[in-house]
Structures are given as structure tokens and as C-alpha cells.
Amino acid sequence: MMICETGRIIAMEGEWVWIETQQMSACHSCAAKAGCGQHLLSNVFPSKRQHLKLSTRTFADTVQLYDNVELAIPEQSIVKGAFLLYGLPLLMLLLGTVAASSFFPANDAMAGLGAFIGFSAAVLIVRGHAYWHRDDPQYHPMIKRILPNVAVVQHLSC
């Protein structure tokens, strides 16, 4: 399964294109708009625009400046990334705390140091993974198709 988003090509540099996407709030599909603080904040702060530099090699058709395109990324990449970014540091923090507490049962400072060491190790693992997979196409969005320039729906289902 793929997660899709739309964007617009704003610049072209040889094989590379710059695509502008707009981060949308989930409030448009929620029924609790009136009683939600998130809805109020999304009205106060405007949507953020993101710029991505993507290769056109993965897309056979020719793209042109100001084309609306559909971007896609595998869902499993998002799940793996979420675990690495959130789950692994938490797990390593807990393992470091438990390991230090088992070696030094009556010392809370050592348990805190073990938690710090476990969390730091997880940060290094995440940074290493990001470095080793920086050119892996599985972790980069790709242009899936060119959309008609009439009306573009922001969040598409793939």
C-alpha cells in the first residue's frame, strides 16, 4: 500500500524537479471541530509549505514546470521510520535502565546513567540508519503520476 500526497512542480534542474507540497490539517475530516483546540490552532497558524527535490528518473512520462503531480511512498517505510524514530529510543532507554538497575540495584543515579546510555545508543543507531539509507529509493517519495491541472484534491487515496 502507498501513502499519497499531491504537489506542484515549481522548478526544474535537469533530471531533478523541485516540488512544493502543502501540509494540511486533519481537521477537515473531523466531526469535533467546534470543541477541539487543534482546530483552533490550525486556523490561527497557516498550513506549511514543504519543498522536495526529486529525481524524474523513476517516472517515465515527461513532467513540465507547474504540473500537478501525485507523490507516493510505501506505507511500510513510514511504519519502519516511525518505529526507528519513536519506538527504538524508548525501548533502548528502558533496556538501559533495567540493565543498570540489575548491576547496581540500590543506585538510582546509575539507573539514570543507564537510561542515558541506552537512549544515546538508540540515537546513534537512528543516525546511522538515516546515513546508510539516504539514497535508498524505498525511503524517498516518487512521482506516481501527473494530475490534470483543473482541480487537485490535496489527499488522495492510492
PDB file of C-alpha atoms in Angstrom:
ATOM      1  CA  MET A   1       0.000   0.000   0.000  1.00  0.00           C
ATOM      2  CA  MET A   2       1.200   3.522  -0.749  1.00  0.00           C
ATOM      3  CA  ILE A   3       0.644   6.844   1.003  1.00  0.00           C
ATOM      4  CA  CYS A   4      -0.059   9.614  -1.498  1.00  0.00           C
ATOM      5  CA  GLU A   5       0.169  13.388  -1.494  1.00  0.00           C
ATOM      6  CA  THR A   6      -0.129  15.954  -4.238  1.00  0.00           C
ATOM      7  CA  GLY A   7       2.341  18.624  -5.132  1.00  0.00           C
ATOM      8  CA  ARG A   8       3.209  21.119  -7.815  1.00  0.00           C
ATOM      9  CA  ILE A   9       6.457  21.323  -9.754  1.00  0.00           C
ATOM     10  CA  ILE A  10       7.923  24.766  -9.103  1.00  0.00           C
ATOM     11  CA  ALA A  11      11.422  24.377 -10.623  1.00  0.00           C
ATOM     12  CA  MET A  12      13.340  22.010 -12.877  1.00  0.00           C
ATOM     13  CA  GLU A  13      17.101  21.296 -12.892  1.00  0.00           C
ATOM     14  CA  GLY A  14      17.998  18.629 -15.463  1.00  0.00           C
ATOM     15  CA  GLU A  15      16.857  15.276 -14.053  1.00  0.00           C
ATOM     16  CA  TRP A  16      15.697  16.916 -10.829  1.00  0.00           C
ATOM     17  CA  VAL A  17      12.471  18.735 -10.054  1.00  0.00           C
ATOM     18  CA  TRP A  18      11.506  20.848  -7.065  1.00  0.00           C
ATOM     19  CA  ILE A  19       8.018  20.018  -5.850  1.00  0.00           C
ATOM     20  CA  GLU A  20       6.016  22.133  -3.435  1.00  0.00           C
ATOM     21  CA  THR A  21       3.537  20.357  -1.187  1.00  0.00           C
ATOM     22  CA  GLN A  22       1.244  21.888   1.396  1.00  0.00           C
ATOM     23  CA  GLN A  23       0.836  20.319   4.827  1.00  0.00           C
ATOM     24  CA  MET A  24      -2.859  20.115   5.569  1.00  0.00           C
ATOM     25  CA  SER A  25      -4.557  19.753   8.920  1.00  0.00           C
ATOM     26  CA  ALA A  26      -6.672  16.673   9.640  1.00  0.00           C
ATOM     27  CA  CYS A  27      -9.433  18.960  10.915  1.00  0.00           C
ATOM     28  CA  HIS A  28     -11.286  18.934   7.601  1.00  0.00           C
ATOM     29  CA  SER A  29     -12.414  15.349   8.147  1.00  0.00           C
ATOM     30  CA  CYS A  30     -13.082  15.541  11.886  1.00  0.00           C
ATOM     31  CA  ALA A  31     -16.564  15.907  13.392  1.00  0.00           C
ATOM     32  CA  ALA A  32     -15.397  17.571  16.648  1.00  0.00           C
ATOM     33  CA  LYS A  33     -14.237  20.853  15.088  1.00  0.00           C
ATOM     34  CA  ALA A  34     -16.084  23.174  17.473  1.00  0.00           C
ATOM     35  CA  GLY A  35     -14.747  21.628  20.675  1.00  0.00           C
ATOM     36  CA  CYS A  36     -11.173  20.943  19.629  1.00  0.00           C
ATOM     37  CA  GLY A  37      -8.115  23.041  20.409  1.00  0.00           C
ATOM     38  CA  GLN A  38      -6.220  21.609  17.448  1.00  0.00           C
ATOM     39  CA  HIS A  39      -8.827  23.046  15.070  1.00  0.00           C
ATOM     40  CA  LEU A  40      -8.399  26.453  16.665  1.00  0.00           C
ATOM     41  CA  LEU A  41      -4.616  26.278  16.300  1.00  0.00           C
ATOM     42  CA  SER A  42      -4.851  25.172  12.656  1.00  0.00           C
ATOM     43  CA  ASN A  43      -6.993  28.243  11.956  1.00  0.00           C
ATOM     44  CA  VAL A  44      -4.511  30.570  13.672  1.00  0.00           C
ATOM     45  CA  PHE A  45      -1.376  29.172  12.027  1.00  0.00           C
ATOM     46  CA  PRO A  46      -1.488  28.742   8.257  1.00  0.00           C
ATOM     47  CA  SER A  47      -0.588  25.483   6.533  1.00  0.00           C
ATOM     48  CA  LYS A  48       3.103  24.870   5.980  1.00  0.00           C
ATOM     49  CA  ARG A  49       4.585  24.503   2.536  1.00  0.00           C
ATOM     50  CA  GLN A  50       7.317  21.923   2.014  1.00  0.00           C
ATOM     51  CA  HIS A  51       9.798  21.736  -0.855  1.00  0.00           C
ATOM     52  CA  LEU A  52      11.152  18.410  -2.085  1.00  0.00           C
ATOM     53  CA  LYS A  53      13.871  17.739  -4.631  1.00  0.00           C
ATOM     54  CA  LEU A  54      13.070  14.549  -6.540  1.00  0.00           C
ATOM     55  CA  SER A  55      14.543  12.737  -9.485  1.00  0.00           C
ATOM     56  CA  THR A  56      12.424  12.267 -12.586  1.00  0.00           C
ATOM     57  CA  ARG A  57      14.239   9.015 -13.461  1.00  0.00           C
ATOM     58  CA  THR A  58      11.622   6.962 -11.629  1.00  0.00           C
ATOM     59  CA  PHE A  59       8.862   8.468 -13.745  1.00  0.00           C
ATOM     60  CA  ALA A  60       8.740   7.611 -17.432  1.00  0.00           C
ATOM     61  CA  ASP A  61       6.446  10.411 -18.633  1.00  0.00           C
ATOM     62  CA  THR A  62       7.783  13.875 -19.111  1.00  0.00           C
ATOM     63  CA  VAL A  63       6.908  16.400 -16.480  1.00  0.00           C
ATOM     64  CA  GLN A  64       6.738  20.107 -17.083  1.00  0.00           C
ATOM     65  CA  LEU A  65       7.005  23.182 -14.945  1.00  0.00           C
ATOM     66  CA  TYR A  66       3.854  23.875 -12.866  1.00  0.00           C
ATOM     67  CA  ASP A  67       2.438  20.368 -13.418  1.00  0.00           C
ATOM     68  CA  ASN A  68       0.428  18.959 -10.523  1.00  0.00           C
ATOM     69  CA  VAL A  69       1.790  15.547  -9.591  1.00  0.00           C
ATOM     70  CA  GLU A  70       0.873  12.753  -7.235  1.00  0.00           C
ATOM     71  CA  LEU A  71       3.692  11.642  -4.937  1.00  0.00           C
ATOM     72  CA  ALA A  72       3.752   8.219  -3.310  1.00  0.00           C
ATOM     73  CA  ILE A  73       5.831   6.478  -0.653  1.00  0.00           C
ATOM     74  CA  PRO A  74       5.414   2.884   0.587  1.00  0.00           C
ATOM     75  CA  GLU A  75       3.430   2.641   3.803  1.00  0.00           C
ATOM     76  CA  GLN A  76       5.890   0.146   5.294  1.00  0.00           C
ATOM     77  CA  SER A  77       8.648   2.772   5.032  1.00  0.00           C
ATOM     78  CA  ILE A  78       6.582   5.121   7.182  1.00  0.00           C
ATOM     79  CA  VAL A  79       5.938   2.365   9.743  1.00  0.00           C
ATOM     80  CA  LYS A  80       9.631   1.402   9.883  1.00  0.00           C
ATOM     81  CA  GLY A  81      10.626   5.034  10.216  1.00  0.00           C
ATOM     82  CA  ALA A  82       8.120   5.633  12.997  1.00  0.00           C
ATOM     83  CA  PHE A  83       9.414   2.638  14.947  1.00  0.00           C
ATOM     84  CA  LEU A  84      13.031   3.704  14.492  1.00  0.00           C
ATOM     85  CA  LEU A  85      12.315   7.287  15.482  1.00  0.00           C
ATOM     86  CA  TYR A  86       9.963   6.677  18.415  1.00  0.00           C
ATOM     87  CA  GLY A  87       9.968   3.024  19.447  1.00  0.00           C
ATOM     88  CA  LEU A  88      13.676   2.217  19.382  1.00  0.00           C
ATOM     89  CA  PRO A  89      14.801   5.135  21.609  1.00  0.00           C
ATOM     90  CA  LEU A  90      12.090   4.332  24.135  1.00  0.00           C
ATOM     91  CA  LEU A  91      12.973   0.629  24.116  1.00  0.00           C
ATOM     92  CA  MET A  92      16.700   1.328  24.472  1.00  0.00           C
ATOM     93  CA  LEU A  93      16.038   3.815  27.283  1.00  0.00           C
ATOM     94  CA  LEU A  94      14.079   1.172  29.188  1.00  0.00           C
ATOM     95  CA  LEU A  95      16.664  -1.554  28.492  1.00  0.00           C
ATOM     96  CA  GLY A  96      19.467   0.731  29.671  1.00  0.00           C
ATOM     97  CA  THR A  97      17.563   1.482  32.866  1.00  0.00           C
ATOM     98  CA  VAL A  98      16.836  -2.194  33.553  1.00  0.00           C
ATOM     99  CA  ALA A  99      20.410  -3.254  32.798  1.00  0.00           C
ATOM    100  CA  ALA A 100      21.922  -0.600  35.047  1.00  0.00           C
ATOM    101  CA  SER A 101      19.410  -1.360  37.829  1.00  0.00           C
ATOM    102  CA  SER A 102      20.270  -5.047  37.712  1.00  0.00           C
ATOM    103  CA  PHE A 103      24.026  -4.360  38.054  1.00  0.00           C
ATOM    104  CA  PHE A 104      23.616  -1.578  40.642  1.00  0.00           C
ATOM    105  CA  PRO A 105      20.341  -2.388  42.469  1.00  0.00           C
ATOM    106  CA  ALA A 106      20.426   0.388  45.095  1.00  0.00           C
ATOM    107  CA  ASN A 107      21.766   3.238  42.956  1.00  0.00           C
ATOM    108  CA  ASP A 108      19.239   5.452  41.166  1.00  0.00           C
ATOM    109  CA  ALA A 109      21.966   7.591  39.619  1.00  0.00           C
ATOM    110  CA  MET A 110      23.350   4.555  37.808  1.00  0.00           C
ATOM    111  CA  ALA A 111      19.848   3.679  36.562  1.00  0.00           C
ATOM    112  CA  GLY A 112      19.610   7.224  35.160  1.00  0.00           C
ATOM    113  CA  LEU A 113      23.031   6.849  33.559  1.00  0.00           C
ATOM    114  CA  GLY A 114      21.945   3.529  32.044  1.00  0.00           C
ATOM    115  CA  ALA A 115      18.841   5.204  30.620  1.00  0.00           C
ATOM    116  CA  PHE A 116      21.001   7.976  29.142  1.00  0.00           C
ATOM    117  CA  ILE A 117      23.434   5.476  27.605  1.00  0.00           C
ATOM    118  CA  GLY A 118      20.582   3.395  26.151  1.00  0.00           C
ATOM    119  CA  PHE A 119      18.893   6.460  24.669  1.00  0.00           C
ATOM    120  CA  SER A 120      22.201   7.754  23.273  1.00  0.00           C
ATOM    121  CA  ALA A 121      22.893   4.392  21.645  1.00  0.00           C
ATOM    122  CA  ALA A 122      19.452   4.485  20.020  1.00  0.00           C
ATOM    123  CA  VAL A 123      20.110   7.995  18.683  1.00  0.00           C
ATOM    124  CA  LEU A 124      23.361   6.764  17.133  1.00  0.00           C
ATOM    125  CA  ILE A 125      21.570   3.780  15.576  1.00  0.00           C
ATOM    126  CA  VAL A 126      18.869   6.043  14.101  1.00  0.00           C
ATOM    127  CA  ARG A 127      21.508   8.445  12.719  1.00  0.00           C
ATOM    128  CA  GLY A 128      23.446   5.526  11.239  1.00  0.00           C
ATOM    129  CA  HIS A 129      20.326   4.108   9.619  1.00  0.00           C
ATOM    130  CA  ALA A 130      19.493   7.502   8.124  1.00  0.00           C
ATOM    131  CA  TYR A 131      23.042   7.827   6.763  1.00  0.00           C
ATOM    132  CA  TRP A 132      23.208   4.318   5.289  1.00  0.00           C
ATOM    133  CA  HIS A 133      19.776   4.578   3.666  1.00  0.00           C
ATOM    134  CA  ARG A 134      19.959   8.193   2.482  1.00  0.00           C
ATOM    135  CA  ASP A 135      19.965   7.121  -1.184  1.00  0.00           C
ATOM    136  CA  ASP A 136      17.569   4.184  -0.785  1.00  0.00           C
ATOM    137  CA  PRO A 137      14.554   4.838  -3.050  1.00  0.00           C
ATOM    138  CA  GLN A 138      12.322   2.945  -0.610  1.00  0.00           C
ATOM    139  CA  TYR A 139      12.590   5.880   1.810  1.00  0.00           C
ATOM    140  CA  HIS A 140      12.067   8.670  -0.730  1.00  0.00           C
ATOM    141  CA  PRO A 141       8.806   9.789  -2.302  1.00  0.00           C
ATOM    142  CA  MET A 142       8.444   9.197  -6.016  1.00  0.00           C
ATOM    143  CA  ILE A 143       6.312  10.758  -8.694  1.00  0.00           C
ATOM    144  CA  LYS A 144       3.452   8.366  -9.309  1.00  0.00           C
ATOM    145  CA  ARG A 145       1.505  10.260 -11.974  1.00  0.00           C
ATOM    146  CA  ILE A 146       0.793  13.640 -13.469  1.00  0.00           C
ATOM    147  CA  LEU A 147      -2.561  15.087 -12.423  1.00  0.00           C
ATOM    148  CA  PRO A 148      -4.812  17.262 -14.550  1.00  0.00           C
ATOM    149  CA  ASN A 149      -4.311  20.948 -13.813  1.00  0.00           C
ATOM    150  CA  VAL A 150      -8.018  21.560 -13.196  1.00  0.00           C
ATOM    151  CA  ALA A 151      -8.788  20.919  -9.521  1.00  0.00           C
ATOM    152  CA  VAL A 152      -6.429  18.966  -7.340  1.00  0.00           C
ATOM    153  CA  VAL A 153      -7.615  17.192  -4.204  1.00  0.00           C
ATOM    154  CA  GLN A 154      -4.930  17.504  -1.520  1.00  0.00           C
ATOM    155  CA  HIS A 155      -5.018  13.992  -0.008  1.00  0.00           C
ATOM    156  CA  LEU A 156      -5.596  11.171  -2.472  1.00  0.00           C
ATOM    157  CA  SER A 157      -6.088   7.522  -1.791  1.00  0.00           C
ATOM    158  CA  CYS A 158      -3.717   5.318  -3.741  1.00  0.00           C
TER     159      CYS A 158
END
